[in-house]
XYZ file of N, CA and C in Angstrom:
495
model
N 37.205 6.396 -40.146
C 37.350 5.060 -39.895
C 36.619 4.322 -41.176
N 37.249 3.167 -41.334
C 36.358 2.107 -42.610
C 35.991 1.149 -41.957
N 34.883 0.348 -41.378
C 34.298 -0.971 -41.701
C 33.525 -1.960 -42.061
N 33.209 -2.603 -42.265
C 33.029 -3.620 -42.892
C 31.806 -3.920 -42.859
N 30.540 -3.800 -42.984
C 29.161 -3.858 -43.226
C 28.993 -4.517 -41.646
N 29.334 -5.793 -41.236
C 28.987 -7.398 -40.069
C 29.344 -6.290 -38.827
N 30.837 -5.804 -39.080
C 31.219 -4.665 -37.844
C 30.358 -3.769 -37.399
N 30.143 -2.862 -38.333
C 29.193 -1.716 -38.377
C 27.625 -2.475 -37.821
N 27.267 -3.323 -38.430
C 25.721 -3.977 -37.751
C 26.726 -4.191 -36.756
N 27.315 -4.783 -36.875
C 26.948 -5.057 -34.717
C 27.457 -3.745 -33.994
N 28.578 -3.264 -34.285
C 28.214 -2.172 -33.180
C 27.080 -1.658 -33.328
N 25.724 -1.193 -34.365
C 25.238 -0.662 -34.238
C 23.989 -1.148 -33.746
N 24.003 -2.334 -33.479
C 23.008 -3.647 -32.611
C 23.619 -3.290 -31.026
N 24.695 -3.770 -30.954
C 25.382 -3.368 -29.632
C 25.167 -1.930 -28.566
N 25.355 -1.449 -29.635
C 24.961 0.333 -29.012
C 23.253 0.291 -29.133
N 22.473 -0.603 -29.922
C 21.120 -0.215 -29.500
C 20.753 -0.910 -28.227
N 20.901 -2.208 -28.315
C 20.892 -3.506 -27.157
C 21.374 -2.697 -25.418
N 22.331 -1.828 -25.904
C 22.819 -1.363 -24.088
C 21.499 -0.414 -24.115
N 21.614 0.425 -25.212
C 20.825 1.153 -24.612
C 19.430 0.804 -24.021
N 19.125 -0.237 -25.073
C 17.571 -0.758 -24.600
C 17.845 -1.056 -22.943
N 18.846 -2.154 -22.897
C 18.851 -2.615 -21.551
C 18.380 -1.210 -19.972
N 19.438 -0.385 -20.617
C 19.427 0.765 -19.886
C 18.465 1.075 -19.537
N 17.443 1.526 -20.628
C 16.096 1.790 -20.513
C 15.122 0.780 -19.619
N 15.354 -0.751 -19.892
C 14.638 -1.364 -19.228
C 14.977 -1.603 -17.896
N 16.064 -1.445 -17.351
C 16.391 -1.622 -15.760
C 15.792 0.043 -15.759
N 15.808 0.837 -16.007
C 15.686 2.295 -15.217
C 14.064 2.265 -15.103
N 13.486 1.694 -15.951
C 11.736 1.174 -15.783
C 11.317 0.162 -14.838
N 12.621 -1.028 -14.678
C 12.540 -1.854 -13.687
C 12.331 -1.310 -12.377
N 13.415 -0.634 -12.536
C 13.170 0.143 -10.834
C 12.518 0.922 -10.320
N 12.304 1.602 -11.407
C 10.735 3.086 -11.044
C 9.832 2.146 -10.336
N 9.265 0.568 -10.997
C 8.540 0.197 -10.652
C 8.223 -1.199 -9.424
N 9.061 -1.001 -8.990
C 9.577 -2.012 -7.548
C 8.858 -0.897 -6.185
N 7.213 -1.031 -6.622
C 6.531 -0.089 -5.541
C 5.576 -1.193 -4.893
N 6.154 -1.638 -3.152
C 4.622 -2.832 -3.099
C 5.555 -2.145 -1.232
N 4.453 -2.651 -0.491
C 4.620 -2.283 0.829
C 3.702 -3.360 1.930
N 4.049 -3.574 2.800
C 3.074 -4.587 3.562
C 3.346 -4.692 5.230
N 2.063 -3.953 5.675
C 2.207 -3.749 7.647
C 1.080 -4.065 8.500
N 1.513 -4.721 9.494
C 0.714 -4.713 11.102
C 0.098 -2.926 11.550
N -0.517 -3.501 11.995
C -0.771 -2.628 12.980
C 0.366 -1.958 14.123
N 0.440 -3.025 14.960
C 1.500 -3.092 16.231
C 3.136 -3.897 15.970
N 3.851 -3.327 16.317
C 5.126 -3.710 15.783
C 5.792 -4.742 17.036
N 4.694 -4.949 18.049
C 4.820 -6.051 18.843
C 3.543 -5.544 20.032
N 3.443 -7.047 20.981
C 2.354 -6.706 22.002
C 1.261 -6.916 21.657
N 0.153 -6.515 22.356
C -1.417 -6.614 21.708
C -2.168 -5.304 22.574
N -3.092 -4.857 21.639
C -3.849 -3.702 22.119
C -4.996 -3.396 21.333
N -5.986 -2.350 22.150
C -7.693 -2.651 21.321
C -7.497 -1.151 21.059
N -7.562 -0.638 19.981
C -7.272 1.281 19.242
C -8.744 1.542 19.212
N -8.721 2.604 19.727
C -10.252 3.797 20.578
C -10.521 2.921 21.141
N -12.204 3.956 21.537
C -12.819 4.321 20.810
C -12.329 5.926 20.447
N -12.667 6.808 19.263
C -12.074 7.925 19.581
C -13.875 9.068 19.554
N -13.266 10.333 19.803
C -14.165 11.100 19.008
C -14.370 11.486 17.444
N -12.992 11.435 17.156
C -13.131 11.562 15.189
C -12.333 10.107 14.695
N -12.817 10.316 13.853
C -11.781 9.587 12.317
C -10.212 9.110 12.877
N -9.617 8.400 13.206
C -8.411 8.286 13.245
C -7.983 7.442 11.649
N -6.610 8.466 11.645
C -5.914 7.250 10.656
C -5.156 6.043 11.303
N -5.010 5.305 10.992
C -4.101 4.123 11.218
C -2.839 4.056 11.048
N -1.872 3.309 12.029
C -0.680 3.913 11.612
C 0.024 2.339 11.478
N 0.522 1.974 10.544
C 0.750 0.307 10.749
C 2.869 0.730 11.076
N 2.445 -0.458 12.015
C 4.587 0.036 12.407
C 5.029 -0.982 12.311
N 4.618 -2.401 12.134
C 5.218 -3.352 12.028
C 5.575 -3.690 10.201
N 6.324 -3.405 9.841
C 6.795 -3.269 8.535
C 7.198 -4.869 7.879
N 6.601 -4.569 7.380
C 6.920 -6.462 6.526
C 8.048 -6.439 5.521
N 7.250 -5.239 4.234
C 8.092 -4.574 3.312
C 7.550 -3.401 3.050
N 8.884 -2.699 1.954
C 8.334 -1.286 1.774
C 8.872 -0.899 0.907
N 9.070 -1.812 -0.649
C 9.491 -1.681 -1.788
C 9.530 -0.187 -2.732
N 10.998 0.393 -2.611
C 10.183 1.743 -2.765
C 10.026 2.878 -1.803
N 9.765 2.820 -0.536
C 9.880 3.535 0.402
C 8.671 4.627 0.294
N 7.347 4.146 -0.059
C 6.519 4.768 -0.592
C 5.559 4.513 0.487
N 5.439 4.319 1.630
C 4.955 3.943 2.448
C 5.304 4.412 4.285
N 5.074 5.336 4.667
C 5.613 6.424 5.657
C 4.657 5.571 7.109
N 5.644 4.959 7.646
C 5.385 4.415 9.004
C 5.475 5.245 10.134
N 5.527 6.817 10.195
C 5.002 7.631 11.295
C 3.992 8.424 10.953
N 3.143 7.894 9.905
C 2.274 8.887 9.310
C 1.259 7.800 8.819
N 1.335 6.690 8.713
C 0.695 5.365 8.192
C 0.089 6.036 6.930
N 1.058 6.821 5.831
C 0.252 7.034 4.538
C 0.791 6.399 3.529
N 0.447 6.191 2.453
C 1.040 5.643 1.276
C 1.117 6.845 0.236
N 2.343 7.173 0.050
C 2.201 8.392 -1.340
C 2.932 7.602 -2.509
N 1.483 7.557 -3.732
C 2.466 7.159 -4.681
C 3.368 7.890 -5.255
N 4.372 7.112 -6.020
C 6.057 7.239 -6.222
C 5.576 8.160 -7.658
N 4.657 7.178 -8.437
C 4.879 7.490 -9.766
C 3.198 7.176 -10.213
N 2.707 7.686 -11.425
C 1.603 7.392 -11.936
C 1.251 5.781 -12.260
N 0.405 5.443 -11.766
C 0.239 4.609 -12.095
C -1.375 3.125 -11.572
N -1.387 2.202 -11.826
C -2.551 1.238 -11.258
C -2.364 0.878 -10.175
N -2.425 0.835 -9.097
C -2.576 0.127 -7.797
C -3.137 -0.864 -7.123
N -2.973 -1.875 -6.673
C -3.711 -2.794 -5.692
C -3.346 -2.787 -4.242
N -5.282 -2.406 -3.462
C -4.303 -2.141 -1.705
C -5.264 -3.144 -1.122
N -4.938 -3.684 0.078
C -5.857 -4.640 0.861
C -5.629 -4.412 2.042
N -6.775 -4.610 2.843
C -6.716 -4.150 4.527
C -7.537 -5.033 4.856
N -7.249 -5.339 6.795
C -7.842 -6.163 7.099
C -7.845 -5.588 8.678
N -9.237 -6.183 9.083
C -9.347 -5.276 10.368
C -9.728 -6.517 11.471
N -9.568 -6.563 12.693
C -10.208 -7.463 13.613
C -10.837 -6.666 15.001
N -11.885 -6.777 15.370
C -12.821 -6.662 16.173
C -12.755 -7.474 17.041
N -13.122 -7.142 18.739
C -13.504 -8.380 19.421
C -14.287 -8.338 19.678
N -15.333 -9.685 20.987
C -17.297 -9.737 20.704
C -17.062 -8.347 21.228
N -18.514 -7.945 21.132
C -18.964 -7.194 21.526
C -18.481 -5.824 21.179
N -17.055 -5.371 20.180
C -16.217 -4.626 20.022
C -16.636 -3.915 18.480
N -17.458 -3.017 18.409
C -17.924 -2.506 16.825
C -16.702 -1.919 16.096
N -16.377 -2.404 15.311
C -15.428 -2.151 14.258
C -15.191 -1.703 13.160
N -15.505 -0.284 12.451
C -15.125 0.326 11.433
C -14.222 0.575 10.604
N -13.847 0.216 9.279
C -12.432 0.825 9.102
C -12.892 1.278 7.304
N -11.844 2.083 6.829
C -12.049 3.045 5.325
C -11.034 2.952 5.079
N -10.915 2.420 3.854
C -9.398 2.953 2.687
C -9.990 3.946 2.183
N -8.799 5.320 2.151
C -8.892 6.316 1.501
C -7.962 6.582 0.851
N -8.582 7.573 -0.512
C -8.051 8.255 -1.999
C -7.600 9.754 -1.387
N -6.913 9.938 -1.078
C -6.856 11.810 -1.249
C -8.223 12.196 -0.609
N -7.712 11.914 0.990
C -9.320 12.153 1.937
C -10.968 11.564 1.253
N -10.493 10.565 0.281
C -12.079 10.281 -0.097
C -12.184 8.689 0.271
N -13.657 8.790 0.785
C -13.814 6.563 0.982
C -13.264 6.044 -0.516
N -12.680 5.309 -0.289
C -12.880 4.126 -1.806
C -13.621 2.701 -0.952
N -13.263 2.598 -0.031
C -14.349 1.156 0.701
C -13.897 1.084 1.736
N -14.556 0.361 2.225
C -14.778 -0.286 3.891
C -14.587 -1.638 4.276
N -14.785 -1.463 6.065
C -15.293 -2.710 6.548
C -16.090 -2.626 7.595
N -16.771 -3.166 8.040
C -17.523 -2.838 9.523
C -18.366 -4.012 9.638
N -18.246 -4.148 11.039
C -18.388 -5.614 12.188
C -19.717 -4.547 13.200
N -20.879 -4.356 13.592
C -21.097 -4.407 14.387
C -21.860 -4.876 15.697
N -21.217 -4.621 16.823
C -21.299 -5.331 18.147
C -21.001 -6.947 17.816
N -19.885 -7.377 17.534
C -19.898 -9.010 16.877
C -20.299 -10.186 18.149
N -21.358 -11.158 18.349
C -20.797 -12.201 19.296
C -19.596 -12.800 19.556
N -18.855 -12.874 18.577
C -17.470 -13.567 18.715
C -16.597 -12.261 17.847
N -15.209 -12.990 17.935
C -14.291 -12.309 17.039
C -14.693 -12.170 15.611
N -14.490 -10.820 15.362
C -15.256 -10.668 13.889
C -13.662 -10.111 13.018
N -13.298 -10.702 11.920
C -12.497 -9.715 11.115
C -13.629 -9.392 9.504
N -12.707 -8.295 9.367
C -13.316 -7.438 7.784
C -12.199 -7.601 7.044
N -12.158 -7.909 5.715
C -10.758 -7.334 4.362
C -11.313 -6.601 3.676
N -11.518 -5.912 2.717
C -11.734 -5.714 1.537
C -10.389 -4.966 0.690
N -10.410 -5.078 -0.744
C -9.099 -4.479 -1.415
C -9.593 -3.605 -2.448
N -9.020 -3.267 -3.785
C -9.735 -2.287 -4.090
C -8.369 -1.960 -5.565
N -8.892 -2.117 -6.764
C -7.459 -1.489 -7.558
C -7.549 -0.211 -7.650
N -6.805 0.729 -7.408
C -6.832 2.316 -7.935
C -5.764 2.969 -8.579
N -6.601 3.964 -9.761
C -5.424 4.770 -11.092
C -5.169 5.845 -9.826
N -3.846 5.943 -9.324
C -2.840 6.807 -8.529
C -2.324 7.922 -9.847
N -2.362 9.355 -9.378
C -1.307 10.909 -9.933
C 0.361 10.525 -8.455
N 0.766 10.523 -9.227
C 2.402 10.799 -8.400
C 1.739 11.741 -7.386
N 1.979 11.253 -6.065
C 1.858 12.127 -4.757
C 0.497 12.440 -4.416
N -0.702 11.193 -5.127
C -1.824 11.158 -4.363
C -1.565 10.348 -3.106
N -2.097 9.843 -2.135
C -2.085 9.151 -1.088
C -3.511 8.490 -0.377
N -3.132 7.081 -0.130
C -3.733 6.288 0.166
C -2.996 6.024 1.626
N -4.634 6.024 2.655
C -4.591 5.558 3.754
C -5.717 4.549 4.928
N -5.917 4.567 5.426
C -7.292 3.861 5.906
C -7.690 4.615 7.793
N -8.479 4.848 7.739
C -8.944 5.113 9.095
C -9.769 4.840 9.832
N -9.823 4.564 11.165
C -10.814 3.777 12.295
C -11.884 4.850 12.340
N -13.235 4.775 12.335
C -14.106 5.525 12.456
C -14.536 5.591 13.808
N -14.856 6.823 14.120
C -15.187 7.207 15.421
C -16.198 6.715 16.197
N -16.065 5.875 17.209
C -16.701 5.556 17.971
C -16.618 4.217 18.123
N -15.113 3.822 17.355
C -15.135 1.827 16.933
C -14.111 1.827 17.378
N -13.455 0.306 17.390
C -12.471 -0.405 17.729
C -12.022 -1.139 16.752
N -10.505 -1.256 16.831
C -10.045 -2.398 16.095
C -8.844 -3.156 17.133
N -8.749 -4.256 17.170
C -7.616 -4.672 17.622
C -6.459 -5.299 16.730
N -5.379 -5.472 17.780
C -4.327 -5.634 16.766
C -2.862 -6.752 17.817
N -2.469 -7.587 17.423
C -1.135 -8.330 18.071
C -0.124 -8.900 17.286
N 0.928 -9.664 17.904
C 1.677 -10.056 17.284
C 1.535 -11.102 15.946
N 0.502 -11.386 15.820
C -0.463 -11.642 14.651
C -0.525 -11.253 13.563
N -0.658 -9.876 13.568
C -1.107 -9.279 12.722
C -1.843 -8.984 12.643
N -3.326 -9.214 12.824
C -4.928 -9.694 12.488
C -5.028 -8.106 11.491
N -4.685 -6.851 12.351
C -5.123 -5.708 11.446
C -3.985 -5.036 10.589
N -4.280 -5.354 9.083
C -2.642 -4.916 8.515
C -3.689 -3.808 7.196
N -1.920 -4.082 6.315
C -2.863 -2.723 5.194
C -1.619 -2.997 4.098
N -1.908 -3.189 2.920
C -0.950 -3.784 2.130
C -1.490 -2.944 0.893
N -0.272 -2.925 -0.184
C -0.157 -2.114 -1.757
C 0.957 -2.342 -2.376
N 0.504 -2.542 -4.190
C 1.970 -2.800 -4.647
C 1.418 -1.946 -6.052
N 2.201 -1.169 -6.945
C 2.033 -1.202 -8.551
C 1.405 -2.447 -8.860
N 1.090 -2.055 -9.673
C 0.294 -3.132 -10.763
C 0.866 -2.467 -12.047
N 0.966 -1.622 -12.649
C 1.693 -1.094 -13.814
C 1.310 0.630 -13.464
N 2.743 1.282 -14.499
C 2.732 2.719 -14.845
C 2.250 2.692 -15.398
N 1.282 4.211 -15.546
C 0.466 4.376 -16.802
C 1.205 5.695 -17.214
């Protein structure tokens, strides 16, 4: 085949651009990891107290891009190595002690606590974590503590991938 220089350059650029676009599209799809969930699907309820710590299972799914959050276990499992951001909120009624911690692979990363508030109390915390594929993140209600939720989703858990490593 005989190509003129301009035609050959155009074919090469088209092939390189096409390959690069496919690579960028694949990378973009892999990066779509985000979830947000409220504790209760509907109604209102106090949870606790329990004799042991309990993983909170958030049932009201607002978003679950990438399906990394499992609403049957309350556990987020990292689908890719990366840096992630997590935030959780907990709500307590008057006189009910509330303590909730966020865990990475069974190790506490951060917590919220309210000791027998005189009125309703809210706690929130957030953290940026470096996760390997398969690492698990979840929240737990401490033993002998309470949280409350209703249709307004006062108690919630969210997270998303900031960037891949």
